[in-house]
């Protein structure tokens, strides 16, 4: 995979060419100070959000020697305030409003798909810049775009000059069973995979032929020989009326998830008999339903509840557990750490 091929998959490169066939979107250049804020992995502070940090009430009624938890340390305590980007924020808000008030955010290539669990609505739907910042700052995919977009390229040409951009796409309720990923090699559509392979969708097996032929027709009429690379991966959506929409272009290589194919198959053509058109793969009913591919990016629910104080009983249990552990440690100091004694 060449750097140029990756660069060609940036949103602002393909969007003007395929505008008619995809979801309405706006592209805003990311100011340098916003990029720096996104890359700064200090405390996550998001401006414009409801910061109900009640000022810590220091009524030290409890005896100090009993509880030596240090909530603050005079030397290191600083008041962390969220940086403000008034001009950029106005620009973003205007763009969001003009797209109907709810957007799906991306950078040049990636959406923060690995961070949806952190949002209050557990979704990537955003209504303001602070919603976007919360997702972007929590996402490894966004960091990848910002820091090493050409990591897996194998040519030694200099890195293309980057102009980072915030992409705002009009929010659309896409039904996961309507999403497909298409693999294109030398401008030939060689494979189509159900995108959400963790689920079995009955309609896909029933309508296999009509889905495949409508995607092939869309590809022939609107995409083939019109994209800058001859090898690429195309994401499409087939709506309930049977109309096919373009969702995204991705590089043809390991940076892109090969879903129900392997990259070996796609690159060498093994197991793909292409006489009757592209190979079409979907999850069968007898395949056990698999976990969501982004699960590994989450932190355990308990940590979230503890850190937000969401579940007071959990916090009490946790403190009791800690206290118990401390007592145990005092009892047998030189033993190995252990989880719990039965
Ligand atoms: N405008 C939109 N409104 C609502 N949901 C969307 C929108 N665009 C995309 N999605 C959903 O988000 C998912 C990811 O979108 P997209 O493919 O643009 O992200 P990506 O970061 O490029 O993903 P990948 O890394 O798999 O290429 C899509 O599969 C779709 O379910
Ligand atoms: Mg993509």
Tab-separated table of C-alpha atoms and ligand atoms in Angstrom:
chain	number	residue	atom	x	y	z
A	1	UNK	CA	0.000	0.000	0.000
A	2	UNK	CA	1.420	3.363	-1.037
A	3	UNK	CA	1.180	6.628	0.867
A	4	UNK	CA	-0.453	8.258	-2.110
A	5	UNK	CA	-3.212	5.627	-2.147
A	6	UNK	CA	-3.931	6.307	1.522
A	7	UNK	CA	-3.901	10.065	0.921
A	8	UNK	CA	-6.438	9.622	-1.882
A	9	UNK	CA	-8.915	8.069	0.561
A	10	UNK	CA	-9.171	11.257	2.615
A	11	UNK	CA	-12.705	12.538	2.807
A	12	UNK	CA	-11.973	15.904	1.204
A	13	UNK	CA	-10.372	14.168	-1.785
A	14	UNK	CA	-13.291	11.915	-2.708
A	15	UNK	CA	-16.294	13.877	-1.447
A	16	UNK	CA	-16.334	16.521	-4.214
A	17	UNK	CA	-16.237	13.742	-6.839
A	18	UNK	CA	-19.065	11.651	-5.380
A	19	UNK	CA	-21.205	14.239	-3.604
A	20	UNK	CA	-24.402	13.212	-5.407
A	21	UNK	CA	-24.223	9.643	-4.124
A	22	UNK	CA	-23.392	10.117	-0.485
A	23	UNK	CA	-24.667	11.709	2.741
A	24	UNK	CA	-24.533	15.508	2.780
A	25	UNK	CA	-21.435	16.675	4.628
A	26	UNK	CA	-19.345	19.742	5.418
A	27	UNK	CA	-15.574	19.931	5.772
A	28	UNK	CA	-13.918	22.434	8.124
A	29	UNK	CA	-10.148	22.887	8.373
A	30	UNK	CA	-8.902	22.005	11.875
A	31	UNK	CA	-6.951	24.912	13.410
A	32	UNK	CA	-3.492	24.014	14.751
A	33	UNK	CA	-4.437	24.807	18.374
A	34	UNK	CA	-7.394	22.411	18.140
A	35	UNK	CA	-5.108	19.668	16.827
A	36	UNK	CA	-2.781	20.285	19.773
A	37	UNK	CA	-5.696	20.117	22.213
A	38	UNK	CA	-6.838	16.818	20.688
A	39	UNK	CA	-3.357	15.345	21.003
A	40	UNK	CA	-2.794	16.536	24.558
A	41	UNK	CA	-3.547	13.546	26.725
A	42	UNK	CA	-3.806	15.456	29.959
A	43	UNK	CA	-7.027	15.431	31.892
A	44	UNK	CA	-10.055	15.199	29.711
A	45	UNK	CA	-11.757	18.523	30.058
A	46	UNK	CA	-14.334	19.448	27.552
A	47	UNK	CA	-15.418	23.021	27.169
A	48	UNK	CA	-19.033	23.986	26.971
A	49	UNK	CA	-20.206	20.909	28.841
A	50	UNK	CA	-22.019	21.007	32.128
A	51	UNK	CA	-19.157	21.081	34.556
A	52	UNK	CA	-20.972	20.470	37.755
A	53	UNK	CA	-17.782	20.142	39.720
A	54	UNK	CA	-19.143	21.130	43.056
A	55	UNK	CA	-16.410	23.052	44.823
A	56	UNK	CA	-14.881	20.539	47.155
A	57	UNK	CA	-16.304	21.030	50.590
A	58	UNK	CA	-13.519	20.799	53.056
A	59	UNK	CA	-15.452	20.110	56.202
A	60	UNK	CA	-12.826	17.951	57.806
A	61	UNK	CA	-15.090	16.510	60.421
A	62	UNK	CA	-13.591	13.019	60.088
A	63	UNK	CA	-10.380	12.266	61.875
A	64	UNK	CA	-7.493	12.871	59.488
A	65	UNK	CA	-5.191	10.136	60.683
A	66	UNK	CA	-7.736	7.430	59.902
A	67	UNK	CA	-8.201	8.284	56.289
A	68	UNK	CA	-5.052	9.224	54.477
A	69	UNK	CA	-6.445	9.397	50.971
A	70	UNK	CA	-4.864	12.421	49.330
A	71	UNK	CA	-7.478	14.129	47.227
A	72	UNK	CA	-5.141	16.907	46.318
A	73	UNK	CA	-1.521	17.757	46.622
A	74	UNK	CA	-0.704	21.397	47.041
A	75	UNK	CA	2.308	21.307	44.783
A	76	UNK	CA	0.663	19.699	41.831
A	77	UNK	CA	-2.900	20.915	42.034
A	78	UNK	CA	-3.773	23.193	39.188
A	79	UNK	CA	-7.186	24.267	38.148
A	80	UNK	CA	-7.784	22.566	34.838
A	81	UNK	CA	-9.909	24.647	32.594
A	82	UNK	CA	-11.084	23.636	29.203
A	83	UNK	CA	-9.529	25.578	26.392
A	84	UNK	CA	-11.953	27.688	24.451
A	85	UNK	CA	-11.998	28.000	20.700
A	86	UNK	CA	-14.722	30.610	20.255
A	87	UNK	CA	-14.317	31.225	16.549
A	88	UNK	CA	-13.978	27.576	15.584
A	89	UNK	CA	-16.812	26.670	17.906
A	90	UNK	CA	-19.135	29.166	16.165
A	91	UNK	CA	-18.130	27.839	12.775
A	92	UNK	CA	-18.815	24.256	13.877
A	93	UNK	CA	-22.161	25.150	15.431
A	94	UNK	CA	-23.270	26.900	12.276
A	95	UNK	CA	-22.279	23.898	10.206
A	96	UNK	CA	-24.103	21.521	12.563
A	97	UNK	CA	-27.235	23.660	12.406
A	98	UNK	CA	-27.154	23.773	8.641
A	99	UNK	CA	-27.010	19.960	8.601
A	100	UNK	CA	-30.144	19.688	10.711
A	101	UNK	CA	-28.686	19.926	14.227
A	102	UNK	CA	-27.293	16.387	14.517
A	103	UNK	CA	-24.089	15.181	12.878
A	104	UNK	CA	-21.744	12.236	12.573
A	105	UNK	CA	-18.139	13.492	12.998
A	106	UNK	CA	-14.939	12.226	11.344
A	107	UNK	CA	-11.391	13.332	10.705
A	108	UNK	CA	-9.687	12.923	7.312
A	109	UNK	CA	-10.209	9.133	7.366
A	110	UNK	CA	-11.673	7.921	10.617
A	111	UNK	CA	-14.693	8.262	12.826
A	112	UNK	CA	-14.240	7.731	16.591
A	113	UNK	CA	-16.030	4.357	16.411
A	114	UNK	CA	-14.010	3.039	19.351
A	115	UNK	CA	-15.271	5.779	21.672
A	116	UNK	CA	-19.060	5.678	21.369
A	117	UNK	CA	-19.355	4.065	24.804
A	118	UNK	CA	-18.128	7.245	26.468
A	119	UNK	CA	-20.875	9.478	25.096
A	120	UNK	CA	-24.002	9.975	27.178
A	121	UNK	CA	-26.155	8.629	24.356
A	122	UNK	CA	-23.663	5.794	23.574
A	123	UNK	CA	-23.664	6.905	19.998
A	124	UNK	CA	-21.598	9.014	17.641
A	125	UNK	CA	-24.404	11.507	17.202
A	126	UNK	CA	-23.158	15.008	18.064
A	127	UNK	CA	-24.929	18.312	18.507
A	128	UNK	CA	-22.037	20.535	19.526
A	129	UNK	CA	-18.276	20.884	19.410
A	130	UNK	CA	-17.979	19.624	22.976
A	131	UNK	CA	-19.778	16.387	22.014
A	132	UNK	CA	-17.236	15.998	19.205
A	133	UNK	CA	-14.244	16.733	21.450
A	134	UNK	CA	-15.371	14.143	24.002
A	135	UNK	CA	-15.437	11.445	21.313
A	136	UNK	CA	-12.273	12.544	19.509
A	137	UNK	CA	-10.211	12.804	22.673
A	138	UNK	CA	-11.282	9.310	23.734
A	139	UNK	CA	-10.594	7.640	20.403
A	140	UNK	CA	-7.470	5.726	19.354
A	141	UNK	CA	-8.703	5.807	15.763
A	142	UNK	CA	-8.634	9.604	15.777
A	143	UNK	CA	-5.157	9.610	17.341
A	144	UNK	CA	-4.032	7.247	14.578
A	145	UNK	CA	-5.240	9.707	11.908
A	146	UNK	CA	-3.414	12.539	13.662
A	147	UNK	CA	-0.134	10.832	14.433
A	148	UNK	CA	0.604	7.962	12.055
A	149	UNK	CA	-1.746	7.834	9.097
A	150	UNK	CA	0.899	6.306	6.796
A	151	UNK	CA	2.203	3.758	9.309
A	152	UNK	CA	1.429	0.677	7.238
A	153	UNK	CA	2.619	2.030	3.906
A	154	UNK	CA	5.521	0.277	2.229
A	155	UNK	CA	6.985	2.925	-0.064
A	156	UNK	CA	9.710	5.352	0.996
A	157	UNK	CA	8.257	8.428	-0.609
A	158	UNK	CA	8.047	11.420	1.748
A	159	UNK	CA	4.832	11.643	3.782
A	160	UNK	CA	2.218	13.688	1.915
A	161	UNK	CA	1.589	17.103	3.467
A	162	UNK	CA	-1.391	16.852	5.791
A	163	UNK	CA	-4.194	19.331	6.101
A	164	UNK	CA	-6.339	18.101	8.946
A	165	UNK	CA	-10.058	18.526	8.592
A	166	UNK	CA	-13.170	18.060	10.652
A	167	UNK	CA	-15.814	16.285	8.629
A	168	UNK	CA	-19.423	16.756	9.693
A	169	UNK	CA	-21.923	14.424	8.072
A	170	UNK	CA	-25.667	14.869	8.402
A	171	UNK	CA	-26.878	12.322	10.952
A	172	UNK	CA	-28.656	9.434	9.217
A	173	UNK	CA	-30.238	6.440	10.899
A	174	UNK	CA	-28.469	3.672	9.015
A	175	UNK	CA	-29.762	0.167	9.639
A	176	UNK	CA	-26.675	-2.020	10.187
A	177	UNK	CA	-28.126	-4.844	8.045
A	178	UNK	CA	-28.067	-2.489	5.048
A	179	UNK	CA	-24.333	-1.797	5.205
A	180	UNK	CA	-21.858	-3.576	2.928
A	181	UNK	CA	-18.130	-3.328	2.300
A	182	UNK	CA	-16.906	-3.780	-1.274
A	183	UNK	CA	-13.356	-4.750	-2.211
A	184	UNK	CA	-12.101	-3.409	-5.514
A	185	UNK	CA	-8.877	-4.636	-7.132
A	186	UNK	CA	-7.645	-3.218	-10.438
A	187	UNK	CA	-10.986	-1.477	-10.767
A	188	UNK	CA	-12.828	-4.766	-10.546
A	189	UNK	CA	-15.316	-5.487	-7.760
A	190	UNK	CA	-14.055	-8.781	-6.316
A	191	UNK	CA	-15.820	-9.105	-2.973
A	192	UNK	CA	-18.798	-7.820	-1.005
A	193	UNK	CA	-19.111	-8.440	2.733
A	194	UNK	CA	-21.884	-7.695	5.172
A	195	UNK	CA	-20.388	-4.893	7.275
A	196	UNK	CA	-21.852	-5.812	10.652
A	197	UNK	CA	-20.710	-9.435	10.600
A	198	UNK	CA	-21.544	-9.963	14.270
A	199	UNK	CA	-25.226	-10.466	13.462
A	200	UNK	CA	-27.259	-12.705	11.218
A	201	UNK	CA	-29.715	-10.725	9.094
A	202	UNK	CA	-32.416	-12.848	7.532
A	203	UNK	CA	-33.147	-10.414	4.724
A	204	UNK	CA	-29.576	-10.671	3.432
A	205	UNK	CA	-29.748	-14.415	2.785
A	206	UNK	CA	-33.214	-14.016	1.279
A	207	UNK	CA	-32.238	-11.149	-1.032
A	208	UNK	CA	-28.643	-12.084	-1.707
A	209	UNK	CA	-28.967	-11.802	-5.467
A	210	UNK	CA	-30.805	-8.512	-5.618
A	211	UNK	CA	-28.465	-6.941	-3.038
A	212	UNK	CA	-25.399	-8.082	-4.933
A	213	UNK	CA	-26.709	-6.955	-8.296
A	214	UNK	CA	-27.823	-3.523	-7.060
A	215	UNK	CA	-24.371	-2.956	-5.542
A	216	UNK	CA	-22.669	-4.097	-8.749
A	217	UNK	CA	-24.843	-1.749	-10.788
A	218	UNK	CA	-24.050	1.165	-8.469
A	219	UNK	CA	-20.367	0.376	-8.721
A	220	UNK	CA	-20.396	0.149	-12.531
A	221	UNK	CA	-22.382	3.321	-13.053
A	222	UNK	CA	-20.949	5.640	-10.457
A	223	UNK	CA	-17.616	4.470	-9.091
A	224	UNK	CA	-15.666	2.238	-11.466
A	225	UNK	CA	-12.722	4.117	-13.079
A	226	UNK	CA	-13.827	7.313	-11.327
A	227	UNK	CA	-11.806	6.973	-8.124
A	228	UNK	CA	-8.143	7.959	-7.968
A	229	UNK	CA	-6.853	4.502	-6.946
A	230	UNK	CA	-7.450	1.323	-8.868
A	231	UNK	CA	-7.380	-0.767	-5.683
A	232	UNK	CA	-9.679	0.433	-2.900
A	233	UNK	CA	-12.381	-0.520	-0.444
A	234	UNK	CA	-15.784	1.052	-0.778
A	235	UNK	CA	-18.474	1.135	1.908
A	236	UNK	CA	-22.058	1.357	0.734
A	237	UNK	CA	-25.538	1.436	2.215
A	238	UNK	CA	-28.603	-0.091	0.621
A	239	UNK	CA	-31.697	1.658	1.929
A	240	UNK	CA	-35.158	0.164	2.403
A	241	UNK	CA	-36.138	1.298	-1.093
A	242	UNK	CA	-33.228	-0.644	-2.582
A	243	UNK	CA	-31.265	2.492	-3.442
A	244	UNK	CA	-27.507	2.277	-2.930
A	245	UNK	CA	-25.542	5.094	-1.280
A	246	UNK	CA	-21.841	5.645	-0.893
A	247	UNK	CA	-20.591	5.829	2.704
A	248	UNK	CA	-16.785	5.846	2.530
A	249	UNK	CA	-13.603	4.980	0.625
A	250	UNK	CA	-10.786	3.140	2.396
A	251	UNK	CA	-7.307	1.944	1.441
A	252	UNK	CA	-6.964	-1.565	-0.018
A	253	UNK	CA	-4.758	-3.144	2.652
A	254	UNK	CA	-4.471	-4.231	6.261
A	255	UNK	CA	-5.413	-0.814	7.731
A	256	UNK	CA	-8.910	-1.602	6.524
A	257	UNK	CA	-10.895	-4.391	8.170
A	258	UNK	CA	-11.392	-7.225	5.666
A	259	UNK	CA	-14.511	-8.408	7.581
A	260	UNK	CA	-15.673	-11.810	6.252
A	261	UNK	CA	-12.690	-12.116	3.884
A	262	UNK	CA	-8.993	-12.328	4.690
A	263	UNK	CA	-6.472	-9.966	3.132
A	264	UNK	CA	-4.655	-13.006	1.801
A	265	UNK	CA	-7.783	-14.023	-0.149
A	266	UNK	CA	-8.394	-10.509	-1.407
A	267	UNK	CA	-4.822	-9.923	-2.521
A	268	UNK	CA	-4.212	-13.286	-4.156
A	269	UNK	CA	-7.742	-14.120	-5.292
A	270	UNK	CA	-7.722	-17.550	-3.594
A	271	UNK	CA	-11.199	-18.853	-2.732
A	272	UNK	CA	-12.838	-16.174	-4.835
A	273	UNK	CA	-14.332	-17.638	-7.962
A	274	UNK	CA	-15.127	-14.547	-9.920
A	275	UNK	CA	-16.752	-15.900	-13.080
A	276	UNK	CA	-20.224	-14.944	-11.843
A	277	UNK	CA	-19.350	-11.590	-10.353
A	278	UNK	CA	-17.945	-10.682	-6.954
A	279	UNK	CA	-17.872	-13.094	-4.024
A	280	UNK	CA	-20.686	-12.174	-1.643
A	281	UNK	CA	-20.289	-13.087	2.031
A	282	UNK	CA	-22.677	-12.692	4.930
A	283	UNK	CA	-23.144	-14.219	8.352
A	284	UNK	CA	-25.227	-17.385	8.353
A	285	UNK	CA	-27.802	-18.248	10.959
A	286	UNK	CA	-25.697	-21.113	12.278
A	287	UNK	CA	-22.769	-18.870	13.136
A	288	UNK	CA	-22.826	-17.895	16.759
A	289	UNK	CA	-23.325	-14.216	17.267
A	290	UNK	CA	-20.001	-12.554	17.944
A	291	UNK	CA	-19.026	-9.719	20.260
A	292	UNK	CA	-18.906	-6.216	18.891
A	293	UNK	CA	-15.457	-5.594	17.339
A	294	UNK	CA	-14.974	-2.357	19.268
A	295	UNK	CA	-15.594	-3.944	22.679
A	296	UNK	CA	-11.891	-4.177	23.456
A	297	UNK	CA	-11.599	-0.402	23.407
A	298	UNK	CA	-14.014	0.006	26.268
A	299	UNK	CA	-13.145	0.075	29.919
A	300	UNK	CA	-15.186	-2.047	32.297
A	301	UNK	CA	-18.599	-0.582	33.129
A	302	UNK	CA	-17.671	-0.750	36.841
A	303	UNK	CA	-14.782	1.676	36.290
A	304	UNK	CA	-17.122	4.118	34.598
A	305	UNK	CA	-19.670	3.904	37.395
A	306	UNK	CA	-16.978	4.336	40.022
A	307	UNK	CA	-15.336	7.270	38.330
A	308	UNK	CA	-18.573	9.116	37.745
A	309	UNK	CA	-20.096	8.231	41.111
A	310	UNK	CA	-22.987	6.840	39.089
A	311	UNK	CA	-23.505	3.912	41.407
A	312	UNK	CA	-22.955	4.791	45.056
A	313	UNK	CA	-23.336	1.195	46.247
A	314	UNK	CA	-20.617	0.050	43.879
A	315	UNK	CA	-18.366	2.747	45.277
A	316	UNK	CA	-19.058	1.638	48.841
A	317	UNK	CA	-18.348	-1.997	47.920
A	318	UNK	CA	-15.153	-0.950	46.199
A	319	UNK	CA	-13.950	0.999	49.221
A	320	UNK	CA	-14.797	-1.918	51.503
A	321	UNK	CA	-12.847	-4.222	49.224
A	322	UNK	CA	-9.847	-1.882	49.289
A	323	UNK	CA	-10.043	-1.634	53.055
A	324	UNK	CA	-10.203	-5.440	53.287
A	325	UNK	CA	-7.173	-5.775	51.043
A	326	UNK	CA	-5.203	-3.295	53.138
A	327	UNK	CA	-6.022	-5.220	56.297
A	328	UNK	CA	-4.918	-8.459	54.645
A	329	UNK	CA	-1.672	-6.890	53.493
A	330	UNK	CA	-0.935	-5.714	56.991
A	331	UNK	CA	-1.587	-9.246	58.288
A	332	UNK	CA	0.716	-11.043	55.881
A	333	UNK	CA	3.148	-8.583	54.488
A	334	UNK	CA	5.483	-10.811	52.515
A	335	UNK	CA	2.937	-12.853	50.618
A	336	UNK	CA	2.281	-12.536	46.883
A	337	UNK	CA	-0.620	-10.289	45.933
A	338	UNK	CA	-3.804	-12.270	45.649
A	339	UNK	CA	-7.339	-11.518	44.555
A	340	UNK	CA	-9.472	-12.780	47.378
A	341	UNK	CA	-9.172	-15.465	49.980
A	342	UNK	CA	-11.994	-18.002	49.865
B	1	LIG	N1	-23.929	10.206	8.576
B	1	LIG	C1	-24.045	9.180	9.404
B	1	LIG	N2	-25.039	9.150	10.330
B	1	LIG	C2	-25.147	8.123	11.202
B	1	LIG	N3	-24.312	7.058	11.232
B	1	LIG	C3	-23.313	7.029	10.323
B	1	LIG	C4	-23.123	8.079	9.378
B	1	LIG	N4	-22.047	7.777	8.609
B	1	LIG	C5	-21.600	6.592	9.051
B	1	LIG	N5	-22.352	6.122	10.075
B	1	LIG	C6	-22.176	4.848	10.811
B	1	LIG	O1	-20.871	4.795	11.321
B	1	LIG	C7	-20.142	3.698	10.821
B	1	LIG	C8	-18.717	4.096	10.546
B	1	LIG	O2	-18.681	5.133	9.577
B	1	LIG	P1	-17.448	5.313	8.611
B	1	LIG	O3	-17.331	4.130	7.720
B	1	LIG	O4	-17.580	6.631	7.952
B	1	LIG	O5	-16.256	5.325	9.675
B	1	LIG	P2	-14.750	4.871	9.471
B	1	LIG	O6	-13.985	5.409	10.609
B	1	LIG	O7	-14.296	5.245	8.110
B	1	LIG	O8	-14.861	3.277	9.599
B	1	LIG	P3	-13.773	2.213	9.095
B	1	LIG	O9	-12.581	2.357	9.974
B	1	LIG	O10	-14.468	0.895	9.255
B	1	LIG	O11	-13.453	2.543	7.666
B	1	LIG	C9	-20.909	3.263	9.573
B	1	LIG	O12	-20.765	1.885	9.375
B	1	LIG	C10	-22.320	3.655	9.906
B	1	LIG	O13	-22.950	2.628	10.662
B	2	LIG	MG1	-13.653	4.207	6.511
